[in-house]
Short mmCIF file of C-alpha atoms and ligand atoms in Angstrom, two decimals:
data_model
loop_
_atom_site.label_atom_id
_atom_site.label_comp_id
_atom_site.label_asym_id
_atom_site.label_seq_id
_atom_site.Cartn_x
_atom_site.Cartn_y
_atom_site.Cartn_z
CA MET A 1 66.35 163.58 94.99
CA LEU A 2 65.74 164.76 98.60
CA ALA A 3 69.05 166.30 100.14
CA LEU A 4 69.50 167.52 104.32
CA VAL A 5 70.79 170.08 105.06
CA THR A 6 72.26 170.13 108.69
CA GLY A 7 72.91 173.25 110.49
CA GLY A 8 71.20 174.65 107.12
CA ALA A 9 69.60 177.48 108.02
CA LYS A 10 72.50 180.50 108.04
CA GLY A 11 76.22 180.96 107.01
CA ILE A 12 77.34 178.20 104.95
CA GLY A 13 75.02 175.53 105.85
CA ARG A 14 72.05 177.90 103.86
CA ALA A 15 74.46 178.58 101.24
CA ILE A 16 74.34 175.11 100.75
CA SER A 17 70.78 175.16 101.11
CA LEU A 18 70.16 177.36 98.14
CA GLU A 19 73.25 176.28 95.83
CA LEU A 20 71.76 172.27 96.07
CA ALA A 21 68.27 173.51 95.44
CA LYS A 22 69.54 175.31 92.50
CA ASN A 23 71.09 171.57 91.54
CA ASN A 24 67.23 170.82 91.34
CA PHE A 25 67.63 169.21 95.23
CA ASP A 26 64.89 168.71 97.02
CA VAL A 27 65.68 170.08 99.98
CA ALA A 28 65.38 169.28 103.68
CA ILE A 29 66.69 171.99 106.10
CA ASN A 30 67.96 171.71 109.71
CA PHE A 31 68.11 174.00 112.19
CA ASN A 32 67.82 174.05 115.67
CA SER A 33 67.61 177.88 117.11
CA SER A 34 67.90 180.50 113.81
CA GLU A 35 63.99 178.95 112.89
CA ASP A 36 63.30 182.51 111.33
CA ALA A 37 66.34 182.14 109.14
CA ALA A 38 64.77 179.04 108.28
CA LYS A 39 61.46 179.82 107.42
CA ASP A 40 62.71 183.04 105.17
CA LEU A 41 65.23 180.70 102.92
CA LEU A 42 62.05 178.70 102.63
CA ASN A 43 60.79 182.03 100.91
CA GLU A 44 64.04 182.04 99.37
CA ILE A 45 64.10 178.91 97.67
CA SER A 46 60.88 178.63 96.20
CA ALA A 47 62.40 181.93 94.57
CA LEU A 48 64.81 181.00 93.07
CA ASN A 49 63.57 177.01 91.59
CA ASN A 50 60.09 176.65 92.35
CA GLN A 51 60.65 173.02 90.57
CA VAL A 52 61.93 171.34 93.99
CA LYS A 53 61.02 170.98 97.44
CA ALA A 54 62.29 172.07 100.39
CA ALA A 55 60.53 172.21 104.21
CA ILE A 56 62.62 172.94 107.30
CA PHE A 57 62.65 170.87 110.54
CA LYS A 58 64.20 171.80 114.32
CA ALA A 59 65.95 168.92 115.64
CA ASP A 60 69.15 169.62 118.32
CA VAL A 61 71.70 167.10 115.75
CA SER A 62 74.51 166.60 118.41
CA ASN A 63 71.37 163.73 120.39
CA PHE A 64 70.38 161.16 118.51
CA GLU A 65 67.15 160.68 119.52
CA GLN A 66 66.33 163.92 118.13
CA VAL A 67 68.04 163.28 114.88
CA GLU A 68 65.65 159.91 115.02
CA LYS A 69 62.66 161.70 115.54
CA MET A 70 64.05 164.68 112.38
CA PHE A 71 64.28 161.52 110.06
CA ASP A 72 61.27 159.86 110.66
CA GLU A 73 59.32 163.94 109.57
CA ILE A 74 61.47 163.85 106.74
CA LYS A 75 60.41 160.34 105.48
CA ASN A 76 57.05 161.53 106.27
CA GLU A 77 57.17 164.75 104.87
CA PHE A 78 58.49 163.75 101.46
CA ASN A 79 57.72 160.38 101.07
CA ALA A 80 61.67 160.10 99.85
CA PRO A 81 64.51 158.88 101.62
CA VAL A 82 67.38 160.92 102.13
CA GLN A 83 70.39 160.11 99.28
CA VAL A 84 72.61 163.45 99.76
CA LEU A 85 73.45 163.86 103.60
CA VAL A 86 75.50 167.08 104.45
CA ASN A 87 76.56 166.61 108.20
CA ASN A 88 77.13 170.92 108.18
CA ALA A 89 76.56 171.80 112.06
CA GLY A 90 79.10 173.10 113.53
CA ILE A 91 80.05 175.58 116.98
CA THR A 92 83.29 176.62 118.58
CA ARG A 93 84.14 176.83 121.69
CA ASP A 94 87.79 178.39 121.84
CA ASN A 95 90.27 178.45 124.58
CA LEU A 96 93.39 177.96 125.35
CA ILE A 97 93.71 174.40 126.80
CA MET A 98 94.23 174.97 130.12
CA ARG A 99 91.14 176.78 130.24
CA MET A 100 89.40 174.85 128.38
CA LYS A 101 86.16 174.09 130.48
CA ILE A 102 85.05 170.50 130.77
CA GLU A 103 81.47 171.24 129.04
CA ASP A 104 83.25 173.53 126.67
CA TRP A 105 85.06 170.20 124.99
CA GLU A 106 82.10 167.86 125.72
CA ASN A 107 79.94 170.48 123.89
CA VAL A 108 81.97 171.16 121.31
CA ILE A 109 83.15 166.93 119.81
CA ASN A 110 78.74 166.49 120.28
CA SER A 111 77.80 169.45 118.35
CA ASN A 112 80.33 169.05 115.57
CA LEU A 113 81.62 164.98 114.99
CA ASN A 114 78.85 162.90 117.26
CA SER A 115 76.20 164.67 114.77
CA ALA A 116 77.34 163.19 111.91
CA PHE A 117 78.16 159.54 113.08
CA TYR A 118 74.47 159.97 114.40
CA CYS A 119 73.08 161.50 110.93
CA VAL A 120 74.75 158.89 108.90
CA LYS A 121 73.73 156.01 110.99
CA ALA A 122 70.57 157.75 110.93
CA ALA A 123 70.64 158.10 106.81
CA ILE A 124 73.18 155.00 105.62
CA ARG A 125 70.12 151.99 105.88
CA GLU A 126 68.06 154.27 103.26
CA MET A 127 70.86 155.01 100.96
CA LEU A 128 71.78 150.91 101.02
CA LYS A 129 67.74 150.38 100.08
CA ALA A 130 68.03 153.17 97.48
CA LYS A 131 71.78 152.45 95.91
CA TYR A 132 72.86 155.91 95.84
CA GLY A 133 74.15 157.91 98.84
CA ARG A 134 76.59 161.39 98.64
CA ILE A 135 77.37 161.90 102.18
CA ILE A 136 79.29 165.25 102.50
CA ASN A 137 80.97 166.39 105.78
CA ILE A 138 82.06 169.72 106.66
CA ALA A 139 85.53 169.27 108.21
CA SER A 140 87.81 172.38 109.11
CA ILE A 141 91.47 173.24 108.16
CA SER A 142 92.02 173.09 111.78
CA GLY A 143 91.47 169.52 111.63
CA LEU A 144 95.02 169.23 109.24
CA ILE A 145 96.62 171.23 110.81
CA GLY A 146 95.28 172.24 114.56
CA ASN A 147 94.69 175.74 116.01
CA PRO A 148 96.12 177.32 118.74
CA GLY A 149 92.56 178.04 120.85
CA GLN A 150 91.22 175.19 119.21
CA ALA A 151 91.50 172.14 120.49
CA ASN A 152 87.69 170.62 120.85
CA TYR A 153 87.19 172.19 117.66
CA SER A 154 90.22 170.36 115.84
CA ALA A 155 89.90 167.37 117.89
CA SER A 156 85.96 167.23 116.40
CA LYS A 157 87.41 168.05 112.75
CA ALA A 158 90.09 166.30 112.62
CA GLY A 159 87.15 163.21 113.53
CA ILE A 160 85.50 164.48 110.99
CA ILE A 161 88.15 162.97 108.27
CA GLY A 162 88.70 159.71 109.84
CA LEU A 163 84.55 158.96 109.98
CA THR A 164 84.30 160.64 107.12
CA LYS A 165 87.04 158.18 105.53
CA SER A 166 85.95 155.02 107.11
CA ILE A 167 82.42 155.83 105.55
CA ALA A 168 83.97 155.57 102.12
CA ARG A 169 85.63 152.32 103.06
CA GLU A 170 82.34 150.38 104.32
CA TYR A 171 80.40 152.05 101.84
CA ALA A 172 82.45 152.44 98.37
CA SER A 173 81.31 149.34 96.60
CA LYS A 174 77.24 149.65 97.04
CA ASN A 175 77.53 153.66 95.26
CA ILE A 176 77.59 155.33 98.48
CA THR A 177 80.54 158.16 98.68
CA ALA A 178 81.50 160.35 101.82
CA ASN A 179 83.44 163.07 101.68
CA ALA A 180 85.09 165.80 103.51
CA VAL A 181 84.98 169.64 102.54
CA ALA A 182 87.19 171.53 104.99
CA PRO A 183 86.95 175.08 104.64
CA GLY A 184 89.51 178.01 105.78
CA ILE A 185 88.34 181.17 106.44
CA ILE A 186 85.15 181.74 105.48
CA GLU A 187 82.98 185.07 106.27
CA THR A 188 80.18 183.88 108.39
CA ASP A 189 79.04 183.92 112.12
CA MET A 190 81.20 182.18 113.20
CA THR A 191 84.42 183.92 112.39
CA ARG A 192 82.65 187.18 113.01
CA LYS A 193 83.39 186.64 116.29
CA MET A 194 87.05 185.41 116.25
CA PRO A 195 89.05 187.93 117.06
CA ASP A 196 90.73 189.89 114.71
CA ASN A 197 94.33 188.97 115.03
CA ALA A 198 93.82 185.53 114.92
CA LYS A 199 91.49 185.98 111.58
CA ASP A 200 94.62 188.21 110.53
CA PHE A 201 97.37 185.93 111.31
CA ILE A 202 95.64 183.25 109.88
CA LEU A 203 94.84 185.52 106.36
CA LYS A 204 98.35 186.69 106.05
CA GLN A 205 99.30 182.77 105.21
CA VAL A 206 96.36 182.76 102.74
CA PRO A 207 98.44 182.03 99.14
CA ALA A 208 94.57 184.18 97.88
CA GLY A 209 95.03 186.86 100.38
CA VAL A 210 91.72 187.00 101.08
CA THR A 211 88.87 184.99 103.21
CA GLY A 212 86.08 183.13 101.51
CA GLU A 213 82.59 183.12 100.52
CA PRO A 214 79.97 180.71 102.12
CA GLU A 215 78.94 180.54 98.30
CA ASP A 216 82.35 178.63 97.36
CA VAL A 217 82.15 175.70 99.93
CA ALA A 218 78.63 175.23 98.83
CA LYS A 219 79.93 175.06 94.69
CA ALA A 220 82.51 172.21 96.50
CA VAL A 221 79.45 170.23 98.04
CA ALA A 222 77.11 170.25 95.13
CA PHE A 223 80.13 168.63 92.82
CA LEU A 224 80.34 166.39 95.19
CA ALA A 225 77.12 166.00 96.10
CA SER A 226 75.90 165.02 91.94
CA GLU A 227 76.29 162.80 90.17
CA ASN A 228 79.70 164.18 88.69
CA ALA A 229 81.65 162.87 91.40
CA LYS A 230 80.30 158.64 91.45
CA TYR A 231 84.40 158.34 91.63
CA ILE A 232 85.34 160.12 93.70
CA THR A 233 85.24 159.40 97.75
CA GLY A 234 87.53 159.42 100.64
CA GLN A 235 88.87 162.95 100.39
CA VAL A 236 89.35 165.97 101.81
CA LEU A 237 88.55 168.71 99.54
CA ALA A 238 89.78 172.05 101.16
CA VAL A 239 88.54 175.27 100.04
CA ASP A 240 91.01 177.97 102.00
CA GLY A 241 92.03 179.58 99.27
CA GLY A 242 95.38 177.38 98.84
CA LEU A 243 96.92 177.66 102.89
CA THR A 244 97.05 173.49 103.82
CA MET A 245 98.76 172.79 100.33
CA CYS A 246 101.27 170.59 100.40
P1 NAP B 301 77.79 179.37 111.69
O1 NAP B 301 77.28 180.97 110.43
O2 NAP B 301 77.60 180.31 113.19
O3 NAP B 301 76.63 178.32 111.50
C1 NAP B 301 76.36 177.57 112.26
C2 NAP B 301 75.51 176.39 111.95
O4 NAP B 301 75.62 174.88 112.63
C3 NAP B 301 73.74 177.40 112.20
O5 NAP B 301 73.01 177.16 110.98
C4 NAP B 301 73.52 176.38 113.90
O6 NAP B 301 71.92 176.06 113.68
C5 NAP B 301 74.34 174.44 112.95
N1 NAP B 301 74.16 174.07 114.11
C6 NAP B 301 74.93 174.10 115.39
N2 NAP B 301 74.89 173.33 116.57
C7 NAP B 301 73.69 172.92 116.30
C8 NAP B 301 72.90 171.62 116.57
N3 NAP B 301 73.38 171.02 117.66
N4 NAP B 301 71.98 171.96 115.86
C9 NAP B 301 71.65 171.57 114.88
N5 NAP B 301 71.82 172.68 114.42
C10 NAP B 301 73.41 173.15 115.11
O7 NAP B 301 78.52 178.72 111.17
P2 NAP B 301 79.33 178.70 109.78
O8 NAP B 301 80.82 179.38 109.52
O9 NAP B 301 78.33 178.38 108.45
O10 NAP B 301 79.42 176.99 109.78
C11 NAP B 301 78.89 176.42 109.21
C12 NAP B 301 79.99 174.38 109.40
O11 NAP B 301 81.20 174.95 108.73
C13 NAP B 301 80.42 174.55 110.71
O12 NAP B 301 80.62 173.10 110.71
C14 NAP B 301 81.92 174.96 111.15
O13 NAP B 301 83.10 174.25 111.68
C15 NAP B 301 82.41 174.91 109.38
N6 NAP B 301 84.12 175.25 109.23
C16 NAP B 301 83.06 177.31 108.49
C17 NAP B 301 84.40 177.62 109.12
C18 NAP B 301 84.23 178.86 108.53
O14 NAP B 301 85.37 179.64 108.04
N7 NAP B 301 83.13 179.85 109.09
C19 NAP B 301 85.60 177.07 108.54
C20 NAP B 301 85.93 175.60 108.99
C21 NAP B 301 84.48 174.77 108.98
P3 NAP B 301 71.14 177.63 114.20
O15 NAP B 301 71.24 178.82 113.97
O16 NAP B 301 70.05 176.87 113.98
O17 NAP B 301 71.08 176.65 115.87
#
């Protein structure tokens, strides 16, 4: 079965691509700027599991034309429909609202939220034909509880959660599930960019007391992509060391 991971060459996306390959999924790995990392990952996957096929696809997923072209390329390469879609691509452009540029608001919404809608729109017909689909959207705890300095990011991630629940309601009867995974603070380039005081402030509120690893998120995604999760849809699974429990 074929899985597509957007932004699948680095950080959390890379861990998801590896975990899905480990679980015997063929993997289409999307990248935008990280071409070298994508090529390295292909070698790693073939060393890990030579029973699966993996290939890399360059596209800016915030652009619908590029998304459509990527889906055509994936179909030509694998001759199979994307049955597991992981919308992982995302960026931050943090600032307080009064200093946030319109451009930073729009870029974050385009890259984090519109991209997911574009990929779902491009994937859904084939999933319906195949009578099988697993859509997993990477949200964030910021989309659940907000975060000062991240109005754009939090809005995009709250939007991802609304999108996920709507997909779940539209397609639950068609054997297509849609779930979101909401990571807390995970060690990647994205969080390495955060000021230490902002990271420490959040970390103090994490019951587990430590940051998470990309693999923690990847394992949750692999579960939701599996047959074992067939009766789970429209859910938000927080992978956050207990930060957002209610
Ligand atoms: P990262 O290391 O900065 O990676 C971001 C990924 O998104 C890269 O692979 C990048 O691809 C891709 N990307 C961004 N814009 C893209 C576009 N327009 N088209 C295609 N790919 C694009 O960050 P990360 O921590 O792994 O983040 C992965 C996801 O987890 C994001 O959705 C993020 O919001 C979410 N998340 C992360 C954390 C955390 O603590 N790290 C917490 C909550 C949620 P290229 O490098 O090829 O451009």
